[in-house]
Short mmCIF file of N, CA and C and ligand atoms in Angstrom, two decimals:
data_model
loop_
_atom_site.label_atom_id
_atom_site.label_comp_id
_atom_site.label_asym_id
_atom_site.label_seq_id
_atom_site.Cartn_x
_atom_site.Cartn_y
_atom_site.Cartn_z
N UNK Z 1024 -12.79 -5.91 17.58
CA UNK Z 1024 -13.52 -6.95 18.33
C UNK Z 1024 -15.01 -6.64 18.38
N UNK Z 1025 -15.77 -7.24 18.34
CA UNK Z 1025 -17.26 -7.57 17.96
C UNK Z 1025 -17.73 -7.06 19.31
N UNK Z 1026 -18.81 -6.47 19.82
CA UNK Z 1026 -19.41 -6.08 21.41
C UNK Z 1026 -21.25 -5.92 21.18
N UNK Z 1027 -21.32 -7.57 19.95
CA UNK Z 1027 -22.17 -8.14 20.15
C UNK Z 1027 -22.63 -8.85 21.21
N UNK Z 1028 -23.66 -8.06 22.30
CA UNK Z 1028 -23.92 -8.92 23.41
C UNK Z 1028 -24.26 -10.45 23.54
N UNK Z 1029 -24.54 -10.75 22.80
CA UNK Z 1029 -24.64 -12.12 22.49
C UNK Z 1029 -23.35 -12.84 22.23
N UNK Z 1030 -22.71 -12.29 21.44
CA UNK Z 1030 -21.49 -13.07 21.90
C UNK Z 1030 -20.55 -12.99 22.19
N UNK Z 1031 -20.23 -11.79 22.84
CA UNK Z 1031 -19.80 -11.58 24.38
C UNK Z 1031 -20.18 -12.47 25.49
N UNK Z 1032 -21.44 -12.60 25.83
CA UNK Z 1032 -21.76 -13.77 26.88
C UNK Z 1032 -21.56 -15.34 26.64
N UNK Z 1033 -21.62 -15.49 24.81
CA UNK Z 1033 -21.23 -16.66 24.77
C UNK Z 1033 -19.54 -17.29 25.46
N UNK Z 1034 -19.19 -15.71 24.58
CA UNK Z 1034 -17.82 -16.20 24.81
C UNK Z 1034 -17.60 -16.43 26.79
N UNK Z 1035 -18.24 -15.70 27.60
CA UNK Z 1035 -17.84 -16.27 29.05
C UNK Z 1035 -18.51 -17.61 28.80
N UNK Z 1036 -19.94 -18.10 28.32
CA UNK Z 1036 -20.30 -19.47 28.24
C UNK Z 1036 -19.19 -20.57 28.24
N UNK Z 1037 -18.39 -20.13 27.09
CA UNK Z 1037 -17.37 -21.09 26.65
C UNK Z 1037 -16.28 -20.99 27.73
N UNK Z 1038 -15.98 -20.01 28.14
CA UNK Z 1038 -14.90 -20.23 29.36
C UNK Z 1038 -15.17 -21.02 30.30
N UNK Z 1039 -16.78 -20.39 31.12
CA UNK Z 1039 -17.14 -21.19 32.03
C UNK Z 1039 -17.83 -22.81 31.98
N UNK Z 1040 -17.38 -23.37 30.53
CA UNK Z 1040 -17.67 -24.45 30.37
C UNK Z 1040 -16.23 -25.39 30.34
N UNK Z 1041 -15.54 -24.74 29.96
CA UNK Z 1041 -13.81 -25.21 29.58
C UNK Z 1041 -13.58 -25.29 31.09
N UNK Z 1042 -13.89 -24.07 32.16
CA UNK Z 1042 -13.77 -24.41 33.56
C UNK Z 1042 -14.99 -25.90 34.28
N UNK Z 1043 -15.65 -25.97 33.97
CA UNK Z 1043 -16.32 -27.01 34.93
C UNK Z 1043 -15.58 -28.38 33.65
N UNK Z 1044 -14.99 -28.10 32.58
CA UNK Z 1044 -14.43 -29.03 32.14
C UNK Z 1044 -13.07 -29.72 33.36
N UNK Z 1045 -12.39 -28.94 33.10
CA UNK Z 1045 -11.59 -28.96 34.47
C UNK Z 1045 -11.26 -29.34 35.81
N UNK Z 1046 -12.28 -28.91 36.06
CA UNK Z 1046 -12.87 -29.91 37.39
C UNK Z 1046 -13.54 -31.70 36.91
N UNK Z 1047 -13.93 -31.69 35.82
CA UNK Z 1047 -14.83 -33.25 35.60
C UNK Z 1047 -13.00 -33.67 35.40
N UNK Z 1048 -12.62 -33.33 34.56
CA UNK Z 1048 -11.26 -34.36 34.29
C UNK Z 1048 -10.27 -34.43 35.28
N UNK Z 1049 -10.24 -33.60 36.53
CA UNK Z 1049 -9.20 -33.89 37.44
C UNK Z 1049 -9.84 -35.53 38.04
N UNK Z 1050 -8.70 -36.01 38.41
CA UNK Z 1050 -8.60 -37.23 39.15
C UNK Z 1050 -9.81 -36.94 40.44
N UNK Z 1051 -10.58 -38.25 40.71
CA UNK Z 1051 -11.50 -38.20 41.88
C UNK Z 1051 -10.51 -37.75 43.45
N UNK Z 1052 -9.10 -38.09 43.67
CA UNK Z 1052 -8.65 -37.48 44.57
C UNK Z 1052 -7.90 -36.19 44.60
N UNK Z 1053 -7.36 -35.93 43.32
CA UNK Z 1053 -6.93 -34.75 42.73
C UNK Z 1053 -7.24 -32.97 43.38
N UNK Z 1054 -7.33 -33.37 44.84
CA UNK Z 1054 -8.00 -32.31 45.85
C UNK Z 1054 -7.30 -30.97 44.97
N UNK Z 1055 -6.07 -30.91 44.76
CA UNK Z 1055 -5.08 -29.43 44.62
C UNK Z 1055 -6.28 -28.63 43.04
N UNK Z 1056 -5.98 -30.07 42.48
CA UNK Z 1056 -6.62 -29.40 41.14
C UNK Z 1056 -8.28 -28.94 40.72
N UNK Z 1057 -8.60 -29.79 41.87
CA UNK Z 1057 -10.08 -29.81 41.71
C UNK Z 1057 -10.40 -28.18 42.96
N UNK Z 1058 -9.59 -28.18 43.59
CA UNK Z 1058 -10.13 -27.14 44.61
C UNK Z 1058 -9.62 -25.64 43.65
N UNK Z 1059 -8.89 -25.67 42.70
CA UNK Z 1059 -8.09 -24.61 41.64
C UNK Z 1059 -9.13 -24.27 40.92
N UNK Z 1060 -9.75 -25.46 39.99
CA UNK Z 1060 -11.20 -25.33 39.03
C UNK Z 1060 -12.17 -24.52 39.87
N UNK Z 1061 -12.78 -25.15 41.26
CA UNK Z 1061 -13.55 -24.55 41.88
C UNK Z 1061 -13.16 -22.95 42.06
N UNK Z 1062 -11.81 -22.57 42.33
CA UNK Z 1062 -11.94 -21.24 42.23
C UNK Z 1062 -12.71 -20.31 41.20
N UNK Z 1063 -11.85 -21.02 39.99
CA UNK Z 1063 -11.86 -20.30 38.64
C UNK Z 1063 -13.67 -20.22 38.05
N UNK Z 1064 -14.56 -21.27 38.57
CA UNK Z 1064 -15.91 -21.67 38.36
C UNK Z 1064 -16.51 -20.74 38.75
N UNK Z 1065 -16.51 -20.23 40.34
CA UNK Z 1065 -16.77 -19.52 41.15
C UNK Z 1065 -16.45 -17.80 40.68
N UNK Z 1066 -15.65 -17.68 40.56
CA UNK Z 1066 -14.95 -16.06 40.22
C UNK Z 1066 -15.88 -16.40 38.61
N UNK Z 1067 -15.48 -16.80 37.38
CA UNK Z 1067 -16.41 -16.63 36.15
C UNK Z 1067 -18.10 -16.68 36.19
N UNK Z 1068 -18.43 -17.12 37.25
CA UNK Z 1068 -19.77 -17.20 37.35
C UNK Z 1068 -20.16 -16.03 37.96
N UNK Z 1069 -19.26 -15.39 38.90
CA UNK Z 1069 -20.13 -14.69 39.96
C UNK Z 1069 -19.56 -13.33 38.88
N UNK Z 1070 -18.55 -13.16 37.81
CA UNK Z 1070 -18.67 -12.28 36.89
C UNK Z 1070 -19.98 -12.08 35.82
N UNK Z 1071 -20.05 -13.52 35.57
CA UNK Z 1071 -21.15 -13.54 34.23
C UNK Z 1071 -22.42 -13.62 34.81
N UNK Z 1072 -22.92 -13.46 35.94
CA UNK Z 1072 -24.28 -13.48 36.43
C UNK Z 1072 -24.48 -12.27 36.53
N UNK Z 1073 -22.99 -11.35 37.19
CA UNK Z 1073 -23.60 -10.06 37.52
C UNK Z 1073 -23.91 -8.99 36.30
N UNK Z 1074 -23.27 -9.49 35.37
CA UNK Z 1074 -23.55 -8.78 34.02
C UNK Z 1074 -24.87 -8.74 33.33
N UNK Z 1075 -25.03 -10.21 33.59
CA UNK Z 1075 -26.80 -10.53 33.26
C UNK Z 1075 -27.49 -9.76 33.92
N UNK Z 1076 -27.50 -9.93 35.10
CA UNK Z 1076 -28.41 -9.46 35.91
C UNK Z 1076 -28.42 -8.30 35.93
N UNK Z 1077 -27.10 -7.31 35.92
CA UNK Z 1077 -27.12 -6.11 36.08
C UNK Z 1077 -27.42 -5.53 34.75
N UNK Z 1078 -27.24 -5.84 33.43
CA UNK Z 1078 -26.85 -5.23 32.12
C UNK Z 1078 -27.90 -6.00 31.13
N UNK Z 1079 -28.08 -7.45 30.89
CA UNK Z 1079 -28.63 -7.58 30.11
C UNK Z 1079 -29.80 -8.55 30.11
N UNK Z 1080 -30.28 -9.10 31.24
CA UNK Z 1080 -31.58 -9.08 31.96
C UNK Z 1080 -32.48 -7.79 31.73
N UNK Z 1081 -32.27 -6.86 32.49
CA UNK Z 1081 -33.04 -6.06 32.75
C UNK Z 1081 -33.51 -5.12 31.04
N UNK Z 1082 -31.84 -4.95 30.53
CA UNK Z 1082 -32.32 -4.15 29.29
C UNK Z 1082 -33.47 -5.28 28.11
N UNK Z 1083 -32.87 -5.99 28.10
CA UNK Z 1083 -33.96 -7.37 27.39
C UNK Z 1083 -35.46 -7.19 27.41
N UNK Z 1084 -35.11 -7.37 29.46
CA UNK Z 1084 -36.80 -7.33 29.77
C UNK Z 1084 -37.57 -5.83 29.23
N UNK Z 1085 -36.81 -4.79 29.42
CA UNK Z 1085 -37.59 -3.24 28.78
C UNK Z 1085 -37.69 -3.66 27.55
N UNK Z 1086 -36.55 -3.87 26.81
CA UNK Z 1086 -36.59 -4.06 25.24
C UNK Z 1086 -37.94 -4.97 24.44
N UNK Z 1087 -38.14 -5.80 25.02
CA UNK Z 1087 -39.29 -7.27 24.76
C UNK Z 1087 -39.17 -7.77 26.11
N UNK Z 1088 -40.58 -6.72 26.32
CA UNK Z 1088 -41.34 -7.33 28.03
C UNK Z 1088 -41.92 -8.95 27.97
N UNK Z 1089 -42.29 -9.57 26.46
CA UNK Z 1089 -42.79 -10.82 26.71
C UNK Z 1089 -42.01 -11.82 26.93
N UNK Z 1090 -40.54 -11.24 27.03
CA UNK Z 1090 -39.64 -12.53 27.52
C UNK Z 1090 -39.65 -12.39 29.16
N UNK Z 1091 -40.33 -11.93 29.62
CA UNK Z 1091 -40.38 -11.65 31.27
C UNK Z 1091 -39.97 -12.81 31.84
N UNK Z 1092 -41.07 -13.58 31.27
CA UNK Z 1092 -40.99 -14.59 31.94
C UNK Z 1092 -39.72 -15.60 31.54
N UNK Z 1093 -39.34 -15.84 30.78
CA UNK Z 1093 -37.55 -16.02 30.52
C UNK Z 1093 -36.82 -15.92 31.30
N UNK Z 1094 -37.06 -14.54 31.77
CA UNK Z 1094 -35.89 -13.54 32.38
C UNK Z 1094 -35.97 -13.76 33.80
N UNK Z 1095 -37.17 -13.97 34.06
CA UNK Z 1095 -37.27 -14.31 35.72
C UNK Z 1095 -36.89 -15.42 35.93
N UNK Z 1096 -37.23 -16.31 35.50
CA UNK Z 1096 -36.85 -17.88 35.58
C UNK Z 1096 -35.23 -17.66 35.33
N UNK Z 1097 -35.13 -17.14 34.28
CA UNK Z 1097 -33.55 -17.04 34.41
C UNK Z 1097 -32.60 -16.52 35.71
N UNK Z 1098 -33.33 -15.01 36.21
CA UNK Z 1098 -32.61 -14.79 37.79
C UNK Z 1098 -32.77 -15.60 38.94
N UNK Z 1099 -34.25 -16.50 38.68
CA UNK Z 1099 -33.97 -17.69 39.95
C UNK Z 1099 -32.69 -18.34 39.64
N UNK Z 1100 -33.09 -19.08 38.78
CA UNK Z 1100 -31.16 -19.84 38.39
C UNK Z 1100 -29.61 -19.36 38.43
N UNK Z 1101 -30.24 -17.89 38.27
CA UNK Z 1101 -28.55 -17.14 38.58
C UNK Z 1101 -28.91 -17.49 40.61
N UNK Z 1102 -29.89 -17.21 40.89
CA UNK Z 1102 -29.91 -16.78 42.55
C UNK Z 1102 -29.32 -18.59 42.86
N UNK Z 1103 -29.99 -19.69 42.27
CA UNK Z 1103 -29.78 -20.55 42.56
C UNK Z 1103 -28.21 -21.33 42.43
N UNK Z 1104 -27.84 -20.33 41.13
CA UNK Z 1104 -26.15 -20.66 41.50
C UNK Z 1104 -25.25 -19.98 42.41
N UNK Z 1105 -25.78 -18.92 42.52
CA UNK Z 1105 -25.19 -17.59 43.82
C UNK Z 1105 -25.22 -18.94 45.47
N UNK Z 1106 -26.52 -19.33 45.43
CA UNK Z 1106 -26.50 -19.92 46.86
C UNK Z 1106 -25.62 -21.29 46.68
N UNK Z 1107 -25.21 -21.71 45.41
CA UNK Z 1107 -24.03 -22.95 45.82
C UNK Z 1107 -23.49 -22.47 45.74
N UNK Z 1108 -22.67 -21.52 44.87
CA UNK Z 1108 -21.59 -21.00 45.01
C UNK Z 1108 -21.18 -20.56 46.30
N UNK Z 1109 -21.62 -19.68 47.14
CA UNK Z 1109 -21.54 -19.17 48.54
C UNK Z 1109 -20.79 -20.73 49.25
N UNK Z 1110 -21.85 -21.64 49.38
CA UNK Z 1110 -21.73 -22.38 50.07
C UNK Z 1110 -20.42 -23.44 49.94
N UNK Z 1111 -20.12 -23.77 48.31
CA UNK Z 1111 -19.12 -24.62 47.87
C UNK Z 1111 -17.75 -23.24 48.13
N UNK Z 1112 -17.95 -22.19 47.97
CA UNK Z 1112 -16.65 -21.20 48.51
C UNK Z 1112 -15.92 -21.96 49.78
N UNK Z 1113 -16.59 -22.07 50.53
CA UNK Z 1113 -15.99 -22.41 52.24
C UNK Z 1113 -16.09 -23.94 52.23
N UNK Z 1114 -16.34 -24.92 51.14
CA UNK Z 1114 -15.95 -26.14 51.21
C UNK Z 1114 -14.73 -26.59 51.16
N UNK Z 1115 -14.14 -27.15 51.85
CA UNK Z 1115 -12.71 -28.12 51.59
C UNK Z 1115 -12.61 -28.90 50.42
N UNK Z 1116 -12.19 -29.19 49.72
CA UNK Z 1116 -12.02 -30.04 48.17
C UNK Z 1116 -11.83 -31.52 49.03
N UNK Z 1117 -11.24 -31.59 50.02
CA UNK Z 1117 -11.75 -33.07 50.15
C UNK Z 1117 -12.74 -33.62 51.23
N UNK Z 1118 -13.75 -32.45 51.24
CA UNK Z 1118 -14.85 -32.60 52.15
C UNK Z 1118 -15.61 -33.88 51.28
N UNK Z 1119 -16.59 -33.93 52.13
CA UNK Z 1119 -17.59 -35.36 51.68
C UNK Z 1119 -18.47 -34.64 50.76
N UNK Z 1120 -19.40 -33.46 50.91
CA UNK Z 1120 -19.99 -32.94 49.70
C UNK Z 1120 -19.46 -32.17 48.75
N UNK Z 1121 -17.82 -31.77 48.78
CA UNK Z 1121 -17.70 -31.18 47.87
C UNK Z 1121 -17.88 -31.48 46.06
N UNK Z 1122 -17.85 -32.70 45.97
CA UNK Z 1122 -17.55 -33.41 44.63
C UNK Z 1122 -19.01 -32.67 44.01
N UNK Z 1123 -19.85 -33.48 44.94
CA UNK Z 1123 -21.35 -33.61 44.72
C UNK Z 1123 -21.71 -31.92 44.30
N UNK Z 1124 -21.26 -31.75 45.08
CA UNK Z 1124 -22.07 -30.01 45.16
C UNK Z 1124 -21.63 -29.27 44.31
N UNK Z 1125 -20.14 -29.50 43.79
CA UNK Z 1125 -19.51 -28.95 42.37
C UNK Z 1125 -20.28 -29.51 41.49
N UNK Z 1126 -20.58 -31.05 41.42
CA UNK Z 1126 -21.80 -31.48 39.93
C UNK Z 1126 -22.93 -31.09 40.25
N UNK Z 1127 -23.71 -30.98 41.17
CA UNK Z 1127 -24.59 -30.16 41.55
C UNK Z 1127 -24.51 -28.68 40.49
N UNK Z 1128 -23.97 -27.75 41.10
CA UNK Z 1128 -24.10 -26.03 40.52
C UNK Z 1128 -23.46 -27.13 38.61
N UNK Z 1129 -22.81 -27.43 38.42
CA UNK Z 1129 -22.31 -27.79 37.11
C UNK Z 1129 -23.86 -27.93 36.11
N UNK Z 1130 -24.22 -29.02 36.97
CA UNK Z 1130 -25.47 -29.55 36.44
C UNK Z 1130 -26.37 -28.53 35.72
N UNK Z 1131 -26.68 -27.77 36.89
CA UNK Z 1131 -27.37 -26.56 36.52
C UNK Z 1131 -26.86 -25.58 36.23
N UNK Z 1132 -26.19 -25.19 36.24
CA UNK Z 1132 -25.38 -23.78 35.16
C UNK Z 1132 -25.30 -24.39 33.76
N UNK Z 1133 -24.97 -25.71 33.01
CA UNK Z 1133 -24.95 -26.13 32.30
C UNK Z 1133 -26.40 -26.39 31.44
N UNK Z 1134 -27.65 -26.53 32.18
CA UNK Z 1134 -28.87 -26.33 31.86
C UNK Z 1134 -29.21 -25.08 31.57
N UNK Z 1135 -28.66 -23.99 32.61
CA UNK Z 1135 -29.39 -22.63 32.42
C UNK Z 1135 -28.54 -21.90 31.08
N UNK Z 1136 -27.28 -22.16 30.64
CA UNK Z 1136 -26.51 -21.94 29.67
C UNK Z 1136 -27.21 -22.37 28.17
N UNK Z 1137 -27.76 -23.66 28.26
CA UNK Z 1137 -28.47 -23.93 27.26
C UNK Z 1137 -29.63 -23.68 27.25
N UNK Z 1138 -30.36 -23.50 28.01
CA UNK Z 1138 -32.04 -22.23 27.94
C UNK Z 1138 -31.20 -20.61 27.06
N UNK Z 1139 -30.59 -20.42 27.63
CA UNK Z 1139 -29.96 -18.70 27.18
C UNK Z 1139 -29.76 -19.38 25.63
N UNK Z 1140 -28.62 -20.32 25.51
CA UNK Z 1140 -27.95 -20.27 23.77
C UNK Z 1140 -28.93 -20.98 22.99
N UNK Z 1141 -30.34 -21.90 23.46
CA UNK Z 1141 -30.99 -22.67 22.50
C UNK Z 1141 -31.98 -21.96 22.79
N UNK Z 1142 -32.49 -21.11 23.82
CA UNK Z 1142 -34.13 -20.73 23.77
C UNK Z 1142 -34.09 -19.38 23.74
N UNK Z 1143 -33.47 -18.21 24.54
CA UNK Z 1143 -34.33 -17.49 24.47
C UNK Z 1143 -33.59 -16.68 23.40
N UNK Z 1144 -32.09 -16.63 23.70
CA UNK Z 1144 -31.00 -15.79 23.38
C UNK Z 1144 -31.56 -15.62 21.59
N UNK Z 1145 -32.02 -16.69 20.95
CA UNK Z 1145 -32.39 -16.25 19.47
C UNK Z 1145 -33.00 -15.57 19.32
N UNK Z 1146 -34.10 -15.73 20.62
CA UNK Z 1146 -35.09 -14.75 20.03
C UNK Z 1146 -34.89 -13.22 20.28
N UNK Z 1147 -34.04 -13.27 21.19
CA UNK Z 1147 -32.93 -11.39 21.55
C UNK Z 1147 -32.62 -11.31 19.78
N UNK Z 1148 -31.84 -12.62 19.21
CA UNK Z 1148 -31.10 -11.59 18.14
C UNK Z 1148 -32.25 -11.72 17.04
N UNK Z 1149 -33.08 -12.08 17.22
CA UNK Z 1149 -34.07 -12.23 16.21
C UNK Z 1149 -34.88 -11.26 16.13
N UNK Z 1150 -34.99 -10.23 16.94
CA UNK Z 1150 -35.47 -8.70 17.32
C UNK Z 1150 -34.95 -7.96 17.64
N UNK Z 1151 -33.72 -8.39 18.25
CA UNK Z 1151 -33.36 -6.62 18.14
C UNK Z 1151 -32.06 -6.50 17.02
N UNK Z 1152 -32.43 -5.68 16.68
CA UNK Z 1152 -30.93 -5.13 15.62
C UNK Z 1152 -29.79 -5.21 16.01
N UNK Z 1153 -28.58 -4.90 15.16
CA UNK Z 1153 -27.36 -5.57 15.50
C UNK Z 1153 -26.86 -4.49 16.49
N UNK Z 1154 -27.55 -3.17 15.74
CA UNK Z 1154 -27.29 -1.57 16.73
C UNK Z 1154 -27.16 -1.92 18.10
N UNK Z 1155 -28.04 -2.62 18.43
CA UNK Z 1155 -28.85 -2.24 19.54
C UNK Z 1155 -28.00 -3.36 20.84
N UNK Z 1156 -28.16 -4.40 19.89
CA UNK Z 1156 -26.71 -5.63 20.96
C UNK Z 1156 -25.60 -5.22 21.05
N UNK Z 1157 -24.85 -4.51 19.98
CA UNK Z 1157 -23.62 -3.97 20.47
C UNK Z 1157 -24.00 -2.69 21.35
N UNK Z 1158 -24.85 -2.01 21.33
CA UNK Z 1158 -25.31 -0.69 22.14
C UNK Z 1158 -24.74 -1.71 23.98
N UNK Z 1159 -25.67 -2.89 23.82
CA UNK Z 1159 -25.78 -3.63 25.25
C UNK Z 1159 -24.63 -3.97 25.40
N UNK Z 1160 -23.93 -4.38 24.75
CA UNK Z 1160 -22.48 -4.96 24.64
C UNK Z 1160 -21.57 -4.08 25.33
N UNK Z 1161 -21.48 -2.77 25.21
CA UNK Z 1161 -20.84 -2.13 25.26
C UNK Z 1161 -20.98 -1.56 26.97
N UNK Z 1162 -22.23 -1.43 26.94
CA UNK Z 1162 -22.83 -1.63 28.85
C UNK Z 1162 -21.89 -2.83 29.31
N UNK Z 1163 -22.04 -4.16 28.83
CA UNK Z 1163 -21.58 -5.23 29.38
C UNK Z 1163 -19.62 -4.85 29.39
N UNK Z 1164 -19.17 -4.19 28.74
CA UNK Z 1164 -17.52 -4.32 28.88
C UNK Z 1164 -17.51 -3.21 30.02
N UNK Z 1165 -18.56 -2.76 29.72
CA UNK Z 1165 -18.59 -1.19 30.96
C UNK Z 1165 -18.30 -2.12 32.23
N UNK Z 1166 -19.84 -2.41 32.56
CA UNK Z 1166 -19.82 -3.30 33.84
C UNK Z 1166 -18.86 -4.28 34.65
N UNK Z 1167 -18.39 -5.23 33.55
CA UNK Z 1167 -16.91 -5.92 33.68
C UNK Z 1167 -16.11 -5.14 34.37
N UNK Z 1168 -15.98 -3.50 34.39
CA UNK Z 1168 -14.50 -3.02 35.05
C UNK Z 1168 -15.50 -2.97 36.48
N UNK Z 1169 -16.57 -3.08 36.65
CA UNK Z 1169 -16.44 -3.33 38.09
C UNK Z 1169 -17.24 -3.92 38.93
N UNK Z 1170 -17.45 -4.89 37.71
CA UNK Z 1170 -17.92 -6.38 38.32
C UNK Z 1170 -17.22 -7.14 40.02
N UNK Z 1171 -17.73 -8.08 40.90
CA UNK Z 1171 -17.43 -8.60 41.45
C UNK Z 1171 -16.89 -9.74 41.06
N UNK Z 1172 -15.82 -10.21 41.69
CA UNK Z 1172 -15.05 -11.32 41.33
C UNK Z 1172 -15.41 -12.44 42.27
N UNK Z 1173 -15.74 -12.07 43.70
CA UNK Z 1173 -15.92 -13.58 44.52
C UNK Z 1173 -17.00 -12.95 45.00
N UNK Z 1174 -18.09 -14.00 45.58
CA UNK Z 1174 -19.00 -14.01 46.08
C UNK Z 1174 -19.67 -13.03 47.38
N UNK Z 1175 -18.20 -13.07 47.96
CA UNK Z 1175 -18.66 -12.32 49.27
C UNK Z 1175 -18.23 -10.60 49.20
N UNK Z 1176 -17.98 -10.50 47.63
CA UNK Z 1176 -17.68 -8.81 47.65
C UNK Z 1176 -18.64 -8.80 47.88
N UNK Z 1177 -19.44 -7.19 48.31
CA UNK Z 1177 -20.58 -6.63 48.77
C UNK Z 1177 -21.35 -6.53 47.37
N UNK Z 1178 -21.13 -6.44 45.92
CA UNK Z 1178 -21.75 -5.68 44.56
C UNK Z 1178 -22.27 -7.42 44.64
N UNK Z 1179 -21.64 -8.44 44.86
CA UNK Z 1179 -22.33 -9.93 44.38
C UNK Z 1179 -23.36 -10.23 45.91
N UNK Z 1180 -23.20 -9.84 46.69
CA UNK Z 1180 -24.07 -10.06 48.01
C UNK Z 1180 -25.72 -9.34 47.55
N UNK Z 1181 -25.59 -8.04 47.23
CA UNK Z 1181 -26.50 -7.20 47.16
C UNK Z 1181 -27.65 -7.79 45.39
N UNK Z 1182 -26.84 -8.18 44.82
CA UNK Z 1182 -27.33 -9.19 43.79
C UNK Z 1182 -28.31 -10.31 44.09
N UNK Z 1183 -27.77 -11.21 45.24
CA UNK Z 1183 -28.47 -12.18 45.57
C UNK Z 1183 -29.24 -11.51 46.45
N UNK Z 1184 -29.47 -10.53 46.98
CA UNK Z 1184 -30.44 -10.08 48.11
C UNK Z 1184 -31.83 -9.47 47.40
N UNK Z 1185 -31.29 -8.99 46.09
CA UNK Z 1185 -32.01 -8.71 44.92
C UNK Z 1185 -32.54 -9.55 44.56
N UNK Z 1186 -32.53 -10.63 44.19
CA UNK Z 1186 -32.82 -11.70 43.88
C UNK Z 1186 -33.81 -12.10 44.72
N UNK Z 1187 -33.66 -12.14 45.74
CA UNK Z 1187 -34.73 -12.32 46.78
C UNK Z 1187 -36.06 -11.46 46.75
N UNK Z 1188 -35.56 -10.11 46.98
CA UNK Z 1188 -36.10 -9.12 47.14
C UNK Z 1188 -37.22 -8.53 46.14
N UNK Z 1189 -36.58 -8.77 44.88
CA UNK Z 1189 -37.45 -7.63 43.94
C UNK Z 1189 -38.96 -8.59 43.36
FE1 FE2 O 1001 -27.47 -16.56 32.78
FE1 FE2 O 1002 -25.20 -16.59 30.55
#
């Protein structure tokens, strides 16, 4: 198996797109199924942000400092899905904002997914060697064993406080 960082993250891309698929095709009252997607949205996101953020954000930014600015704009948008996520966690599926607030974070995870696979992410493989992504890759399967799965573990709290913070 390939532990090309690049597509390693694609491949969560594609999961976490097959998941907000999920949620668009359940029925508008379809509370059971639509509140199931929201799990699965929630747990893959709050995996694939922390990897970024923790693993291949930061090595990127040392690697080619002129994507800084990429990279920052990119952790607002992770911070900015961290704070719906939090919030759509403790929503009821047949609350009045839940619909909204699931196309809401959709909206934008779906934007920030295509900044990573159409803008910057080429220019990662367009400089660094293949060495060097699987080198990151291999950080990233690291991290996975002890990644956070929901929002309110303490490793995904301290992320968004980061986010704030740094
Ligand atoms: Fe990202
Ligand atoms: Fe990503």
């Amino acid at each position: 198996m390939s532990t090309d960082a690049i597509v390693l993250l694609k491949v969560d891309h594609k999961e976490i797109k097959a998941a907000f698929k999920q949620f668009q095709d359940a029925g508008d009252r379809a509370f059971s199924a639509k509140g199931k997607a929201r799990e699965k949205i929630i747990e893959l996101l709050t995996v694939h942000t922390y990897l970024e953020n923790e693993v291949m954000y930061p090595e990127v930014r040392g690697l080619l400092p002129d994507l800084t600015d990429e990279i920052l704009e990119s952790y607002e948008e992770h911070h900015v899905a961290d704070l719906l996520a939090v919030e759509l966690a403790v929503l009821a599926p047949d609350a009045e904002r839940f619909t909204a607030k699931t196309t809401v974070l959709i909206e934008n995870v779906s934007h920030h997914i295509e900044e990573e696979e159409e803008d910057w992410f080429p220019k990662v493989r367009e400089r660094l060697g293949r060495r060097q992504l699987a080198e990151i890759g291999e950080r990233l399967l690291e991290a996975r064993e002890k990644a956070p799965h929901s929002p309110a573990q303490p490793s995904a709290l301290k992320k968004s406080i980061d986010a704030v913070l740094r």
